[in-house]
GROMACS .gro file of C-alpha atoms in nm:
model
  309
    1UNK     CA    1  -8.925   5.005 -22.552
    2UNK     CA    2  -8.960   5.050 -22.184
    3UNK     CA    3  -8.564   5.009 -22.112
    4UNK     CA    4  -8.545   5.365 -22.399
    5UNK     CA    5  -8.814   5.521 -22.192
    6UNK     CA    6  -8.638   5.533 -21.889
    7UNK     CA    7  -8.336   5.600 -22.004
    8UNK     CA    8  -8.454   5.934 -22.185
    9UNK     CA    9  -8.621   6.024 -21.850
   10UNK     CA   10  -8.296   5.983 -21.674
   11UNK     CA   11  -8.115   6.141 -21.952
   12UNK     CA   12  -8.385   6.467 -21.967
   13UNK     CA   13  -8.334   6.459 -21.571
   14UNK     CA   14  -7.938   6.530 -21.590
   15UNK     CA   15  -7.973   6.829 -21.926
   16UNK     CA   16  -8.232   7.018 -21.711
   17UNK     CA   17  -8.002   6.979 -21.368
   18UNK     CA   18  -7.672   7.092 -21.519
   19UNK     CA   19  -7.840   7.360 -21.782
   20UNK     CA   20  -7.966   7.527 -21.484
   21UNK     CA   21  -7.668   7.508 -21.292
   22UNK     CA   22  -7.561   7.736 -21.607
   23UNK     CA   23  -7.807   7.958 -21.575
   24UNK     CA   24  -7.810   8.098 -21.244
   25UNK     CA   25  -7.419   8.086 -21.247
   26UNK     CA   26  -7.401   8.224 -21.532
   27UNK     CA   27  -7.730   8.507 -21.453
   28UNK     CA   28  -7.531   8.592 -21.169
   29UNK     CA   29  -7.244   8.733 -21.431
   30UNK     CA   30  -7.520   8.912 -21.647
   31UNK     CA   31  -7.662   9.134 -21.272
   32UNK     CA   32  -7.312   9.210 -21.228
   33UNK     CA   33  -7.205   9.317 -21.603
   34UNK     CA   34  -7.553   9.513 -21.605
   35UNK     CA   35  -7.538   9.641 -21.272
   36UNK     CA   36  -7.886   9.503 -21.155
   37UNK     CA   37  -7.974   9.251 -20.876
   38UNK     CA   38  -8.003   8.901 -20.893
   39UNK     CA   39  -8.366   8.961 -20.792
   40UNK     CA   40  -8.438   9.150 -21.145
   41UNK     CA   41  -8.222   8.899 -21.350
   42UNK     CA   42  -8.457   8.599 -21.207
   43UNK     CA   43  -8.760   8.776 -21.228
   44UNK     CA   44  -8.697   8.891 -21.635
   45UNK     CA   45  -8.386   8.668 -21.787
   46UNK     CA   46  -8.495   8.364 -21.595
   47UNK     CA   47  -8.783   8.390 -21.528
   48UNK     CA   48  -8.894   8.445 -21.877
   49UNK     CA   49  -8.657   8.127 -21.995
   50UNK     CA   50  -8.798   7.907 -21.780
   51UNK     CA   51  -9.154   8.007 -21.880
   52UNK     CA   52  -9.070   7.918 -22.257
   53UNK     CA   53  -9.119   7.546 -22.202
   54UNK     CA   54  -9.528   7.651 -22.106
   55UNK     CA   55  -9.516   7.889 -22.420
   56UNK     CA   56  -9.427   7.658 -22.659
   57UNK     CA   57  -9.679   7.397 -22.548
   58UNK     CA   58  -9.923   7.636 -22.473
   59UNK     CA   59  -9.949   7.772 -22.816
   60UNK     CA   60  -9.815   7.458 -23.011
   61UNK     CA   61 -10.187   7.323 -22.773
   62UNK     CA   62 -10.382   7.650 -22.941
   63UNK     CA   63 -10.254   7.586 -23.263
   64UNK     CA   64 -10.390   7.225 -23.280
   65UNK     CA   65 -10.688   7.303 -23.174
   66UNK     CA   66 -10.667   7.176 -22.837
   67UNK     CA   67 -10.720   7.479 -22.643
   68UNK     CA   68 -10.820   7.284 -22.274
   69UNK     CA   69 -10.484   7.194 -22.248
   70UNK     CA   70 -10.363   7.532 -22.269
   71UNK     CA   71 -10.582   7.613 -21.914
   72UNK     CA   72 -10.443   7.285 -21.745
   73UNK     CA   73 -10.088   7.349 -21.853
   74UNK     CA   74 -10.079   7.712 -21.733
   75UNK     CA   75 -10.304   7.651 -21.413
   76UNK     CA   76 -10.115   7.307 -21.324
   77UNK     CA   77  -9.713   7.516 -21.367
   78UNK     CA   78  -9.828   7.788 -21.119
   79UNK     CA   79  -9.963   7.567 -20.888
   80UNK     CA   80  -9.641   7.366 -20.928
   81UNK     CA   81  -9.451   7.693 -20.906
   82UNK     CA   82  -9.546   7.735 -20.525
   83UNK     CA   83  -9.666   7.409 -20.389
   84UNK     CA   84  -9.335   7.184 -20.537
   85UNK     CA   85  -9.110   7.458 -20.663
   86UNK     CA   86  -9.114   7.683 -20.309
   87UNK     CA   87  -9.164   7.394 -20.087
   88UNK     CA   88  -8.904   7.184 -20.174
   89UNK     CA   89  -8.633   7.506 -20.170
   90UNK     CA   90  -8.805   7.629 -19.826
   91UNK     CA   91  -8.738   7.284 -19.695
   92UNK     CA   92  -8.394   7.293 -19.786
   93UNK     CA   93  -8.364   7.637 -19.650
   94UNK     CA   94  -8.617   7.901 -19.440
   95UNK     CA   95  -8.648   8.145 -19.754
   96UNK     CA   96  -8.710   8.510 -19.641
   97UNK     CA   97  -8.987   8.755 -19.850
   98UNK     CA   98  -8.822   9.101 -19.805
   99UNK     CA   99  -8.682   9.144 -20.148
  100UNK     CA  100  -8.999   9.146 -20.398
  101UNK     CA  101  -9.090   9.460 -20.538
  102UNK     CA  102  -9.477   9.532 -20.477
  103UNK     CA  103  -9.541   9.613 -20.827
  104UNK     CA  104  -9.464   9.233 -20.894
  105UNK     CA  105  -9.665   9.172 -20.606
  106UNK     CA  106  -9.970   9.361 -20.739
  107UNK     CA  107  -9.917   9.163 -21.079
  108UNK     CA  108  -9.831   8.838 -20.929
  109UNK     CA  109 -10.172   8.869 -20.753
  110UNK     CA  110 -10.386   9.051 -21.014
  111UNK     CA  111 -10.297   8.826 -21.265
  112UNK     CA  112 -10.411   8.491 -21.110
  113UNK     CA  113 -10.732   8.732 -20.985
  114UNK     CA  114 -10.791   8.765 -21.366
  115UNK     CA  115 -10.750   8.391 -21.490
  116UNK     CA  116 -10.996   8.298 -21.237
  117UNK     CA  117 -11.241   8.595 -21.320
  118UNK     CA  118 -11.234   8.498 -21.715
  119UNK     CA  119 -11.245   8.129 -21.631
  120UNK     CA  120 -11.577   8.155 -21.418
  121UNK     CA  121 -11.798   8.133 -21.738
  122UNK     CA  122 -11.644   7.843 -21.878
  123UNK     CA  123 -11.484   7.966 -22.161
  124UNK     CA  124 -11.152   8.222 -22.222
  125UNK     CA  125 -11.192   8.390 -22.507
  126UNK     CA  126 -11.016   8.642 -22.813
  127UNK     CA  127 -11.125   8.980 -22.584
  128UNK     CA  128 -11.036   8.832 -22.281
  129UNK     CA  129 -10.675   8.766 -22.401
  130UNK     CA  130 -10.633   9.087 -22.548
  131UNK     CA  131 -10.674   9.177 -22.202
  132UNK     CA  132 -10.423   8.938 -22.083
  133UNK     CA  133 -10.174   9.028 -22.334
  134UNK     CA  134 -10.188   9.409 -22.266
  135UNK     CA  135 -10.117   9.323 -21.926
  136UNK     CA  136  -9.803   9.145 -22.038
  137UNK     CA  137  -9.725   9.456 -22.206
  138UNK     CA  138  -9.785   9.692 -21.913
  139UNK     CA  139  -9.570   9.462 -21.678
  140UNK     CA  140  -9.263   9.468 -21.921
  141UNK     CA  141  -9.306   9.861 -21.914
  142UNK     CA  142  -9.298   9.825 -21.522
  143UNK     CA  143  -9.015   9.595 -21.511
  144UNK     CA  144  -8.821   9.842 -21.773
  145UNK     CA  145  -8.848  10.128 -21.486
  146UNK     CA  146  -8.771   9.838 -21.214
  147UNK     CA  147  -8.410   9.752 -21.437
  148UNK     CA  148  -8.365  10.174 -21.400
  149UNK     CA  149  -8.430  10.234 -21.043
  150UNK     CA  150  -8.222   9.890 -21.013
  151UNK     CA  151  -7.943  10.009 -21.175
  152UNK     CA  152  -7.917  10.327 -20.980
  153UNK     CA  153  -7.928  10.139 -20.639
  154UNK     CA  154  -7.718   9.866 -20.731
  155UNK     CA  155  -7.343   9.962 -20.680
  156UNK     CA  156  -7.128   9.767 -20.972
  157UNK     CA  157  -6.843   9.530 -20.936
  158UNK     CA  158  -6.498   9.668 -21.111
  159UNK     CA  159  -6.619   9.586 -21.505
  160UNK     CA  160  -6.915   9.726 -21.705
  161UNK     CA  161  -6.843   9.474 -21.986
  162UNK     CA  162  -7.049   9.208 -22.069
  163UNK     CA  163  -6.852   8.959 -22.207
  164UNK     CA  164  -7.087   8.804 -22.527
  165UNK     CA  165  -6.964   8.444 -22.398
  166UNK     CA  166  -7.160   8.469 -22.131
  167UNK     CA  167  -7.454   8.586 -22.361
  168UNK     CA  168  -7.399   8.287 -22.573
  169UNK     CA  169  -7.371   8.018 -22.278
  170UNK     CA  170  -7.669   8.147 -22.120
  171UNK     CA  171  -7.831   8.117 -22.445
  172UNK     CA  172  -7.761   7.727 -22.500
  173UNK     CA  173  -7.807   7.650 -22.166
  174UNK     CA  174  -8.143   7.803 -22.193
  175UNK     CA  175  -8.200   7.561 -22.504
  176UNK     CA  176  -8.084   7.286 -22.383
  177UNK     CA  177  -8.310   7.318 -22.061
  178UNK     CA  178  -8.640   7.348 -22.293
  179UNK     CA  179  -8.498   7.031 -22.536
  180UNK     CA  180  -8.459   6.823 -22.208
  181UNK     CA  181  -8.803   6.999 -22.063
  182UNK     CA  182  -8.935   6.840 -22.364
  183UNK     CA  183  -8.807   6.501 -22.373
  184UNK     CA  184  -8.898   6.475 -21.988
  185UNK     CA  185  -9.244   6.528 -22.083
  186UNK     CA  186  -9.222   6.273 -22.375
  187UNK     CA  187  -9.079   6.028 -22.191
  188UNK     CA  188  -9.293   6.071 -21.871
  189UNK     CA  189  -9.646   6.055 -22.095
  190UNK     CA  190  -9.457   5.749 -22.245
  191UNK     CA  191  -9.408   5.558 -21.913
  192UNK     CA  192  -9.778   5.660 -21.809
  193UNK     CA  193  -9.920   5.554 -22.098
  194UNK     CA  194  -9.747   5.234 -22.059
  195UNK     CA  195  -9.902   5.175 -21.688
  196UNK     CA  196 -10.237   5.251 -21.818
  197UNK     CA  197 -10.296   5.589 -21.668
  198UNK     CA  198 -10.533   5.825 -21.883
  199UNK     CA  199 -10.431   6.122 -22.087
  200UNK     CA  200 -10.632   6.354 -21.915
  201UNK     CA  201 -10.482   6.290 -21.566
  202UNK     CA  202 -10.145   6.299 -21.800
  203UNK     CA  203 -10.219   6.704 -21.898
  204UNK     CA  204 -10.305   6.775 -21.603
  205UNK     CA  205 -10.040   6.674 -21.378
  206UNK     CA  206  -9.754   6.508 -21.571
  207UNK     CA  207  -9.723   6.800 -21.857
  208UNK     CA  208  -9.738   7.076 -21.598
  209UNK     CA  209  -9.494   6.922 -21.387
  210UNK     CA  210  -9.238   6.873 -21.688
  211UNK     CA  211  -9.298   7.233 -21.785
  212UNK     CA  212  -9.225   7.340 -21.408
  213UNK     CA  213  -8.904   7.171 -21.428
  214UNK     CA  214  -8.659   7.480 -21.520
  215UNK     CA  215  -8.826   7.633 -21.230
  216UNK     CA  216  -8.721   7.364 -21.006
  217UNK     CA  217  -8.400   7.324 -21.151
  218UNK     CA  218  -8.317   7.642 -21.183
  219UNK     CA  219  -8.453   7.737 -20.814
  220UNK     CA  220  -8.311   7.439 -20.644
  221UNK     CA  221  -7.975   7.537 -20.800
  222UNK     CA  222  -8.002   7.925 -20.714
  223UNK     CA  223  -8.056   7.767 -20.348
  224UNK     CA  224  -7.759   7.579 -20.319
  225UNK     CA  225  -7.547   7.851 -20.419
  226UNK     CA  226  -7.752   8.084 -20.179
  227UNK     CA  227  -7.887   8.301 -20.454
  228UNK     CA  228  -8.205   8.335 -20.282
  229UNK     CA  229  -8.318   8.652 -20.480
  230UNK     CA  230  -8.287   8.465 -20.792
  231UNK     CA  231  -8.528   8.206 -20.699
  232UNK     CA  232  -8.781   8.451 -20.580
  233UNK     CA  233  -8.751   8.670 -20.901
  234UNK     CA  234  -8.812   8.281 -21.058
  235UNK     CA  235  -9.138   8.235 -20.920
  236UNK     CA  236  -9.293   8.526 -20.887
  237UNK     CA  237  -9.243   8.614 -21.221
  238UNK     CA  238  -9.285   8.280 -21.441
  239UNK     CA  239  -9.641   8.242 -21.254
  240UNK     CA  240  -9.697   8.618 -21.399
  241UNK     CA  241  -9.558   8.513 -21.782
  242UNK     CA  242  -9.744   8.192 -21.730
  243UNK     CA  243 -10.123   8.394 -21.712
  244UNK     CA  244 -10.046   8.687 -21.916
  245UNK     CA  245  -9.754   8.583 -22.173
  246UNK     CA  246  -9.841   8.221 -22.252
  247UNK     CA  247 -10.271   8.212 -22.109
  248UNK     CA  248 -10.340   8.542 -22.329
  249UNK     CA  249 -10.170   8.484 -22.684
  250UNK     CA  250 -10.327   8.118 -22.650
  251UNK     CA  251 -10.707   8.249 -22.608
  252UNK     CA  252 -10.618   8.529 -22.895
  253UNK     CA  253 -10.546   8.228 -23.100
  254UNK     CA  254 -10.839   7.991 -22.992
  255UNK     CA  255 -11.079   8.021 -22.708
  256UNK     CA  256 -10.959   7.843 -22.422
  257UNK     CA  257 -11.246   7.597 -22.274
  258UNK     CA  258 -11.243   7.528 -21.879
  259UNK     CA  259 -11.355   7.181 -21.861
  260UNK     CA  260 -11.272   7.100 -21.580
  261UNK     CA  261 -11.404   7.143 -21.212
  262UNK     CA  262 -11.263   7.489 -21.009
  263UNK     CA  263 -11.046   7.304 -20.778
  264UNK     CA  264 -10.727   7.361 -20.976
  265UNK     CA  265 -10.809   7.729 -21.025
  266UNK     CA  266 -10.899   7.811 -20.633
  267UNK     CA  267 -10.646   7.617 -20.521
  268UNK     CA  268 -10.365   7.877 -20.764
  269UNK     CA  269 -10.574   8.156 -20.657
  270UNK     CA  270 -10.506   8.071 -20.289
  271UNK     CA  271 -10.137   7.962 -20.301
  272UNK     CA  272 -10.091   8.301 -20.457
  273UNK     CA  273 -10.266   8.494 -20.205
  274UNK     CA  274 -10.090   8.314 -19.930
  275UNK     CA  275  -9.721   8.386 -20.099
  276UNK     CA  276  -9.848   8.741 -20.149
  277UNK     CA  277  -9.946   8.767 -19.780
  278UNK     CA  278  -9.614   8.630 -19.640
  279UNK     CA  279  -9.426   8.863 -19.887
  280UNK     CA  280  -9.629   9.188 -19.776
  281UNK     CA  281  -9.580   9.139 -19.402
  282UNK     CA  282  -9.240   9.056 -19.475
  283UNK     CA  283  -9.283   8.661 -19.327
  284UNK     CA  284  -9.030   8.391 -19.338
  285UNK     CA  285  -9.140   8.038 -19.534
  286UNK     CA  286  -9.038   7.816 -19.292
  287UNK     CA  287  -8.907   7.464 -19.373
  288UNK     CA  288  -9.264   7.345 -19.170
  289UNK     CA  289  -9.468   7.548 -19.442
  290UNK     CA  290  -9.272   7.426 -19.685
  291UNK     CA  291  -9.409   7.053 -19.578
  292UNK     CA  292  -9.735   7.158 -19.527
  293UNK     CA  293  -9.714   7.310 -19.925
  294UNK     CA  294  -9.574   6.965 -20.056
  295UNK     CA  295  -9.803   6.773 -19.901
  296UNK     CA  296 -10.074   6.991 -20.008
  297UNK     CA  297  -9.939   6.927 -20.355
  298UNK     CA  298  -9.899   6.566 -20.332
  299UNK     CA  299 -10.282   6.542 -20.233
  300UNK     CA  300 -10.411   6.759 -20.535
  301UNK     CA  301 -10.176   6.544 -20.758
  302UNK     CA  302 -10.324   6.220 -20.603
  303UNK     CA  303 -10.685   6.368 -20.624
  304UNK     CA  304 -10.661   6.377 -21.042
  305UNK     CA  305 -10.544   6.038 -21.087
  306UNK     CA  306 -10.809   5.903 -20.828
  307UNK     CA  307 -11.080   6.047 -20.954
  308UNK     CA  308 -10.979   6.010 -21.329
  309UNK     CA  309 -10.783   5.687 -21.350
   0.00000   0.00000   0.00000
C-alpha cells in the first residue's frame, strides 16, 4: 500500500539521521581513546561502515548473477559521494582540503584511474579484480602505518581506555544505519515502481543514492558538529572501499558487464580529479562550488530518467 510505502521511507529517513548522529559522536570517543585523529577514524571506522551498505548489495548483485548492477551501484555511490555528499556539506559550510594524507590521495585517484581503465573493454573480469582486491590490501597496509605515524603526532586526552560501550554503540548504530540504508532503498524502488519509472533508471540512480546515504548522514552530521576531518576521511575513503573493497571481490565472483554508455564513469573520473586537485593545492570548496557540484548532480540524475523513462 502506498500510505506503508511512505511511511517506511520516512521511517528509514529518521534510523539513518540519528544512527549517524551516533557515529561520528561516538567516532569522536574512539580518536580520542586510540589517540588518532578524527581524520583517520573517518577515513577507516567510518568510512569503511558506511561503505557496507554498497558491499552487501554489491556482492548480494554478484551472487545472483546480476553483475551490471554491481558497476552502476559502485560508479553511481562515488559519484554521489562528491557531487551530493560534498556539495550539500560545502554549502552548509566552505570545507577546507589541508588535512588528507597524499597516500589517500594517490589511492583516491588511482583507484577511480583503474575502474575506468578495466571498464574500457566492456567487461570487468576475475584478473582484473584480483587486481582490485590486492589494492585493497596494499591500502589497509598504508593506512596501518598512517594509524602509527597518527598516533605519534596526535597528543592524547587524560584516558587511554576505551570504554567497550562505546565499541558496542558504535557497533549498533552502524547496524542500524545499513537496516534503514536498506529499507530506504526498498521503499524508494517501491514508490518508483508505483509511478511507473523503469528499473534500470531505478539501479542507477535510486539504489546508489540509498547506498550513499550513511555518507550523507554521517557527513552532514560530522558538519554540524564541526568535525570537518571526519567528513573528509568519509569521502575520500568510502569512494576508495567502493572500487577496490566492494568493485574487486564482485568481478572475482562474476564478471562485471559495463552496459551502459561512459558518461557515468568520466563523469567519477573527473569529480575525482577535481577533489584531488583542490586537495593538492590546498583549495577551499566554496559554498559556490558546492552549487555548481549539486547542480551538476541533479542534471546527470535527470539525464537517466530522460533518456530511459
Amino acid at each position: 500500500m502506498l500510505y506503508l510505502d511512505i511511511l517506511q521511507f520516512a521511517g528509514s529517513m529518521f534510523l539513518i539521521y540519528f544512527s549517524a548522529e551516533f557515529i561520528v559522536r561516538y567516532g569522536k570517543q574512539i580518536a580520542i581513546s586510540l589517540g588518532v585523529s578524527r581524520y583517520v577514524i573517518g577515513l577507516t571506522l567510518i568510512a569503511f561502515g558506511t561503505s557496507f551498505p554498497e558491499f552487501v548489495v554489491s556482492v548480494n548483485a554478484s551472487l545472483m548473477n546480476q553483475p551490471g548492477i554491481v558497476f552502476g551501484n559502485v560508479i553511481g555511490s562515488n559519484i554521489a559521494n562528491i557531487a551530493l555528499v560534498l556539495s550539500v556539506c560545502a554549502i552548509m559550510v566552505q570545507i577546507k582540503s589541508d588535512k588528507v594524507g597524499r597516500n589517500d590521495l594517490i589511492f583516491f585517484l588511482l583507484s577511480a584511474f583503474l575502474a575506468f581503465f578495466f571498464s574500457i573493454d566492456g567487461n570487468v573480469d576475475f584478473i582484473e579484480g584480483v587486481i582490485l582486491l590486492i589494492g585493497f590490501i596494499f591500502y589497509c597496509y598504508t593506512i596501518k602505518r598512517t594509524v602509527g605515524l597518527d598516533r605519534n603526532k596526535t597528543e592524547k586526552i587524560k584516558s587511554d581506555k576505551l570504554d567497550v560501550y562505546v565499541l558496542i554503540i558504535i557497533s549498533c548504530s552502524f547496524f542500524i544505519l545499513i537496516s534503514g540504508s536498506n529499507a530506504f532503498i526498498d521503499s524508494a524502488i517501491s514508490l518508483a515502481e508505483r509511478f511507473n519509472v523503469s528499473s534500470l533508471a531505478i539501479s542507477i540512480t535510486l539504489v546508489a543514492i540509498g547506498t550513499s546515504l550513511p555518507e550523507l548522514a554521517t557527513s552532514i552530521i560530522a558538519v554540524i558538529k564541526k568535525e570537518y576531518e571526519l567528513l573528509t576521511g568519509n569521502i575520500i575513503g568510502s569512494n576508495i572501499m567502493n572500487i577496490l573493497m566492494i568493485l574487486g571481490p564482485s568481478a572475482i565472483i562474476n564478471n562485471i558487464e559495463v552496459k551502459s554508455d561512459y558518461i557515468p564513469i568520466m563523469l567519477m573520473l573527473f569529480l575525482t580529479f577535481l577533489v584531488y586537485s583542490f586537495n593538492i593545492f590546498n583549495i577551499k570548496i566554496t559554498r559556490i562550488f558546492g552549487i555548481v557540484l549539486l547542480i551538476i548532480y541533479i542534471v546527470f540524475i535527470y539525464s537517466n530518467f530522460y533518456k530511459i523513462v
